[in-house]
Tab-separated table of C-alpha atoms in Angstrom:
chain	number	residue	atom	x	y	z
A	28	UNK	CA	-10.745	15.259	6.930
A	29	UNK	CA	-7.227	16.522	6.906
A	30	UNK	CA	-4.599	13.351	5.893
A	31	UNK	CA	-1.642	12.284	7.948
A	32	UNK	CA	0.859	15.548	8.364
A	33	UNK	CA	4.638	15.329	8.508
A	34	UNK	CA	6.798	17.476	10.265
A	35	UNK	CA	9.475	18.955	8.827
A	36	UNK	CA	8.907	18.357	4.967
A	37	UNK	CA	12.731	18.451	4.294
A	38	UNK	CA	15.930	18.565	7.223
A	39	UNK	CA	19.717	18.872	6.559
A	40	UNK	CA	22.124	17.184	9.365
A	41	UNK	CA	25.502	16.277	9.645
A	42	UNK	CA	26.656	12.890	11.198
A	43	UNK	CA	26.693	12.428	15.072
A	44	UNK	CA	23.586	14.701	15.548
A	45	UNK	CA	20.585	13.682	16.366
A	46	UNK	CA	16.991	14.407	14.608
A	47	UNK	CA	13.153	14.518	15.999
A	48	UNK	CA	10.835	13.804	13.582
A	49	UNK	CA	6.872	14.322	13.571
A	50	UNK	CA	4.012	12.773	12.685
A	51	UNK	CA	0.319	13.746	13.019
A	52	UNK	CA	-2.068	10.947	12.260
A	53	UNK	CA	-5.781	11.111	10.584
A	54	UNK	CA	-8.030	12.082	13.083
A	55	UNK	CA	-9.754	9.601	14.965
A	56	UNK	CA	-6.702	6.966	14.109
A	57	UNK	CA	-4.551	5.380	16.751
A	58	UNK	CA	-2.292	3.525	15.117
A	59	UNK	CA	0.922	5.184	14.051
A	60	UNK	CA	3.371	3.143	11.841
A	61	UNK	CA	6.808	4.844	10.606
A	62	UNK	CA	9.072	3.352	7.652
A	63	UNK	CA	11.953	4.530	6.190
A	64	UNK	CA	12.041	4.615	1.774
A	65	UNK	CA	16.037	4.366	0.472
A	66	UNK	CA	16.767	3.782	-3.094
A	67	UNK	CA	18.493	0.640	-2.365
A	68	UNK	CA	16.316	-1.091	0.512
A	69	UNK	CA	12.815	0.583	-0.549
A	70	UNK	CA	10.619	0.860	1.982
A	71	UNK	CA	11.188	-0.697	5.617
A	72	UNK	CA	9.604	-1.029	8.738
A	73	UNK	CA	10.792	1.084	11.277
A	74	UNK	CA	7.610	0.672	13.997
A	75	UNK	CA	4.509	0.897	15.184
A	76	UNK	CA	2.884	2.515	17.865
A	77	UNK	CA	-0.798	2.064	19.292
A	78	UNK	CA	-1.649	4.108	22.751
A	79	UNK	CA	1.433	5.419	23.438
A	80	UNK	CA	2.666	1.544	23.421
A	81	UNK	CA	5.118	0.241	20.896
A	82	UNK	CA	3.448	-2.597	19.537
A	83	UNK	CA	5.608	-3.734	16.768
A	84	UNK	CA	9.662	-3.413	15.740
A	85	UNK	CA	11.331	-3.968	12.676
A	86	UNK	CA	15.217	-4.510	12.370
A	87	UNK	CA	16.589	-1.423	13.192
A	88	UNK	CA	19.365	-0.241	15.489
A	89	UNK	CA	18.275	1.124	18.954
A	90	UNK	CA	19.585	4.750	17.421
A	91	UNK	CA	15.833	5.093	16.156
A	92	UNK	CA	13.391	4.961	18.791
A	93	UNK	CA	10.150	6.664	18.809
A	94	UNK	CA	6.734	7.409	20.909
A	95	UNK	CA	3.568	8.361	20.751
A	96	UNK	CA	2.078	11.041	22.616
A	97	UNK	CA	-1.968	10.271	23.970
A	98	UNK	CA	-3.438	12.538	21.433
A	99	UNK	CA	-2.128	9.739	19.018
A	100	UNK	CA	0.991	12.246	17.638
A	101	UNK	CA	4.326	10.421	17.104
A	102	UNK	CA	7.364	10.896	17.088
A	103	UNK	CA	10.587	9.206	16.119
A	104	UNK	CA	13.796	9.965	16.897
A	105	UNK	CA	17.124	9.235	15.169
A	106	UNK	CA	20.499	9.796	17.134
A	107	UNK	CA	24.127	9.484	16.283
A	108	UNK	CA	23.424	9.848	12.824
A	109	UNK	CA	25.037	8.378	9.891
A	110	UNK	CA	25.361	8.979	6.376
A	111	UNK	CA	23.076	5.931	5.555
A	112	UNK	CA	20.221	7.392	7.539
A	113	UNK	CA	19.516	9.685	4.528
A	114	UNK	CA	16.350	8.292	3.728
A	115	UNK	CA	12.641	9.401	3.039
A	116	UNK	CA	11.442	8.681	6.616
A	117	UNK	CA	7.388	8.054	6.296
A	118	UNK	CA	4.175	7.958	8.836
A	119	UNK	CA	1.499	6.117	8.004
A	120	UNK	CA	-1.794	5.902	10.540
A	121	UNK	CA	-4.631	3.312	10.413
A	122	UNK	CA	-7.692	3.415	12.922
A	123	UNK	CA	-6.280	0.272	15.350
A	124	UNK	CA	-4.481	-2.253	13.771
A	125	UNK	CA	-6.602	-4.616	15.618
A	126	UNK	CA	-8.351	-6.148	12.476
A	127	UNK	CA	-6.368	-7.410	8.893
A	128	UNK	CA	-9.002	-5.327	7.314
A	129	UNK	CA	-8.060	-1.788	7.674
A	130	UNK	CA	-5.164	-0.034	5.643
A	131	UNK	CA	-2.088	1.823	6.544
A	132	UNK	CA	-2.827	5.854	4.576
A	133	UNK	CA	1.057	7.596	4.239
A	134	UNK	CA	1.784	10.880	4.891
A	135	UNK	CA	3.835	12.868	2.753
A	136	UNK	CA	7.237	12.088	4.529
A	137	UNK	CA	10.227	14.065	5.996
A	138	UNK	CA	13.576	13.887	3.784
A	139	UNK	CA	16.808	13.588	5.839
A	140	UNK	CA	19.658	13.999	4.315
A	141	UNK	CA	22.808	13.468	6.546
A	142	UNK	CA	26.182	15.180	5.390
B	28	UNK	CA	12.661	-12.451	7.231
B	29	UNK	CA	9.422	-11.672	4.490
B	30	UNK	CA	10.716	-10.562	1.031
B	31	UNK	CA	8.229	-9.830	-1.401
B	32	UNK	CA	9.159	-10.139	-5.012
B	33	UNK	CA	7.920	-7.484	-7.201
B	34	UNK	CA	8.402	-7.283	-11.082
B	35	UNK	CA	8.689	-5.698	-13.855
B	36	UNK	CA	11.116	-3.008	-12.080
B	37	UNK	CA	10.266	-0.230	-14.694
B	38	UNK	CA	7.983	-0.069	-17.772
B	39	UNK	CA	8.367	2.504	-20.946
B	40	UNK	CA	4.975	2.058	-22.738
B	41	UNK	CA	2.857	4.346	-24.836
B	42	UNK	CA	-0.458	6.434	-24.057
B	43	UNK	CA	-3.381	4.046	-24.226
B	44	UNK	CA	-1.246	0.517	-23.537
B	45	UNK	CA	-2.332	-2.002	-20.734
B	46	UNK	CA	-0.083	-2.452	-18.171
B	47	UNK	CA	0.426	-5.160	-15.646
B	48	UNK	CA	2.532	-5.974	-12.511
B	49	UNK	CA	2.795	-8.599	-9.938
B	50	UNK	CA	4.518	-9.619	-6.894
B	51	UNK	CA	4.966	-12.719	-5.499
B	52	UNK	CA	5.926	-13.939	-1.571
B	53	UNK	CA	7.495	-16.491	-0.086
B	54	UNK	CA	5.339	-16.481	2.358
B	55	UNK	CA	1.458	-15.747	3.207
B	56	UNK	CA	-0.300	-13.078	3.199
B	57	UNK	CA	-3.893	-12.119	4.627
B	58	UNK	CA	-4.011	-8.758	2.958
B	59	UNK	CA	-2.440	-7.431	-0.018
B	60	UNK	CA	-1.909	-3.292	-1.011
B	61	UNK	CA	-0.954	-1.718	-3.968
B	62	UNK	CA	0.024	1.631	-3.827
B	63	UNK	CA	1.189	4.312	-5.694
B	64	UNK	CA	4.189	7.326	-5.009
B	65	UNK	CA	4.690	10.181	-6.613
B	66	UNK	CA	8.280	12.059	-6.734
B	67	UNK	CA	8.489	13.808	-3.227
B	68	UNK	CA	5.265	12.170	-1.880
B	69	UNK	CA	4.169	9.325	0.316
B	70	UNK	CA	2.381	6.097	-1.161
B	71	UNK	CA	-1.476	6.675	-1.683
B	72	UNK	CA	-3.618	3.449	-1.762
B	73	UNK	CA	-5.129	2.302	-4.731
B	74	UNK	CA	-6.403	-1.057	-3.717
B	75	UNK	CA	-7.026	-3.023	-0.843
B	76	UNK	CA	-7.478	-6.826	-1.139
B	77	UNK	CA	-8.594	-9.320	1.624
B	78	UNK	CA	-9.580	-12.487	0.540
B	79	UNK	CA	-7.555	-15.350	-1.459
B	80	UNK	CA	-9.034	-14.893	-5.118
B	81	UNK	CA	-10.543	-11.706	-4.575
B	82	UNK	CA	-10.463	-9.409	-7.540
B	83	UNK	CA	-11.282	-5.587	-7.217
B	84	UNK	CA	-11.507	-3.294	-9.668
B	85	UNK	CA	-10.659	0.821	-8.822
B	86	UNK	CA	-11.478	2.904	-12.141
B	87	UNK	CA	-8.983	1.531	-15.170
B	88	UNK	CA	-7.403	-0.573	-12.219
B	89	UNK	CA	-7.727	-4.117	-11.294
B	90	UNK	CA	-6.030	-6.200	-8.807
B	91	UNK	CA	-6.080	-9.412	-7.721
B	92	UNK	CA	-5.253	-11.241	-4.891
B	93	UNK	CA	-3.786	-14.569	-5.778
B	94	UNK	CA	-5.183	-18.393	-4.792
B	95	UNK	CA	-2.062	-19.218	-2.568
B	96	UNK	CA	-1.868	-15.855	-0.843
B	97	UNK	CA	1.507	-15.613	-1.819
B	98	UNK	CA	1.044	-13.388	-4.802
B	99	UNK	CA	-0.640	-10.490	-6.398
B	100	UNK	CA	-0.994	-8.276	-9.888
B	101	UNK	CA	-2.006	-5.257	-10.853
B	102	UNK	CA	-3.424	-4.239	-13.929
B	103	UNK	CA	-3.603	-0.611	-15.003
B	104	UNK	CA	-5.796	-0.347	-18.831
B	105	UNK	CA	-5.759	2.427	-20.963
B	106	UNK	CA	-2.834	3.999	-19.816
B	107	UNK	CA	-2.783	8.102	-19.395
B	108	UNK	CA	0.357	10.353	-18.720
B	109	UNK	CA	-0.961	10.837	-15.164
B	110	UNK	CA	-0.043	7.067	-14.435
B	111	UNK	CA	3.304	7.871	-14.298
B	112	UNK	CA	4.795	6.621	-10.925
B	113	UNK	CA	5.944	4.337	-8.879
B	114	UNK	CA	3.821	1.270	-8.132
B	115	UNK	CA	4.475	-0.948	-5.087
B	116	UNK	CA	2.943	-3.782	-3.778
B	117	UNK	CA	2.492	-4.443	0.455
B	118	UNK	CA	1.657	-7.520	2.209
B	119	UNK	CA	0.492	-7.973	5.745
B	120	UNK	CA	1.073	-11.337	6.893
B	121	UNK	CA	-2.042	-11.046	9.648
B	122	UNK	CA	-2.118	-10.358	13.742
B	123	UNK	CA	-3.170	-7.639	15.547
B	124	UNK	CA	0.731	-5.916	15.072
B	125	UNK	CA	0.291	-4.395	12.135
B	126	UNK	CA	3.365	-4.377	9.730
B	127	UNK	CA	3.576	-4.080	5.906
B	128	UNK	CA	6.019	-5.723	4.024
B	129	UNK	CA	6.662	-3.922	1.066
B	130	UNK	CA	7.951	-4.618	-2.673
B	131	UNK	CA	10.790	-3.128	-4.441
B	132	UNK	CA	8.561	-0.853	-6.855
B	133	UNK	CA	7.286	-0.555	-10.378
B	134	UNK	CA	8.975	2.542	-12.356
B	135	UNK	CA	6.060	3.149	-14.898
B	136	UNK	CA	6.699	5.597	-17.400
B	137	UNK	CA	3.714	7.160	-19.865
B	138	UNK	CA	4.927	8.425	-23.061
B	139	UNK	CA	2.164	10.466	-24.415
């Protein structure tokens, strides 16, 4: 079974664009979660999707928004960047998210770097 | 908001040396994670813990999830190079939204 999928593996931007990033999830998993990983704040929730509905929100601006598509891909979307959005921006998937005992599995992450 | 406290931040030791981290919460948590990243890679689990008291064992790992539910450790024995990494410890504080709260990270260096 082929693991969660990030797309693109690396991305170079300069500040005021904006950036579409894309997640593929374990097969048969519904729940998509994305965080983003900076040296100084580690990891942080960004949110989490479950049928196409955002279910959950961390504390993030309303530049990063997301969705999720019905075959369970996701997408987030950063705009008006800024030079602290550089960041390893990571998917993780889990089956539902409806019971305490399943587990978040990461992809591999898209690195942003914003110049 | 949660904060999970998670200690030491890095660790030199030798080929063959135990090795042990923990994190502790403020709060509590129904399920605790450890994970582990490698440089340009996303965390893999390494063990899953569910119960207050629970301890699970994965290979040379152990972990356990503390009485109070507001800590955890991991214990790596018989340390190889491979080990090398970053360690980090997640907490999910229960609910059907499903949100980890992570720790800072455990630099763990292998000398061989």
């Amino acid at each position: 079974k082929a693991g969660v999928t990030q797309t693109p593996r690396y991305l170079i931007k300069t500040r005021g664009q904006q950036v579409t990033l894309s997640c593929s999830p374990i097969s048969g998993h519904r729940s998509v979660s994305w965080y983003q990983q900076t040296p100084g704040q580690g990891l942080q929730f960004l949110f989490e999707y479950f049928s196409e509905t955002q279910r959950n929100k961390g504390n993030f601006p309303g530049r990063f928004s997301g969705r999720q598509f019905s075959n369970s891909r996701s997408e987030m979307n950063v705009s008006t960047l800024e030079l602290g959005d550089s960041a390893l921006y990571l998917c993780a998937s889990s089956l539902s998210s409806t019971s305490e005992m399943e587990t978040q599995y990461f992809g591999p992450g898209t690195r942003l770097l914003v110049l | 908001g949660q904060q999970l406290n998670q200690s030491p931040q890095s660790m030199f030791i030798q080929e063959g040396e135990d090795v042990s981290m923990n994190c502790t919460s403020s709060s509590i948590f129904n399920t605790w994670l450890w994970y582990k990243q490698d440089p340009g890679e996303g965390p893999v689990l390494l063990i899953a813990l569910y119960k207050a008291g629970e301890l699970t064992s994965n290979g040379r790992l152990t972990a356990q999830f503390g009485i109070t539910r507001k800590d955890s450790f991991l214990n790596i024995s018989a340390s190889i190079p491979s080990d090398v990494g970053i360690y980090f410890c997640a907490g999910n504080s229960g609910g059907s939204n499903y949100k980890l709260t992570f720790g800072k990270g455990t630099l763990l260096t292998v000398n061989p």
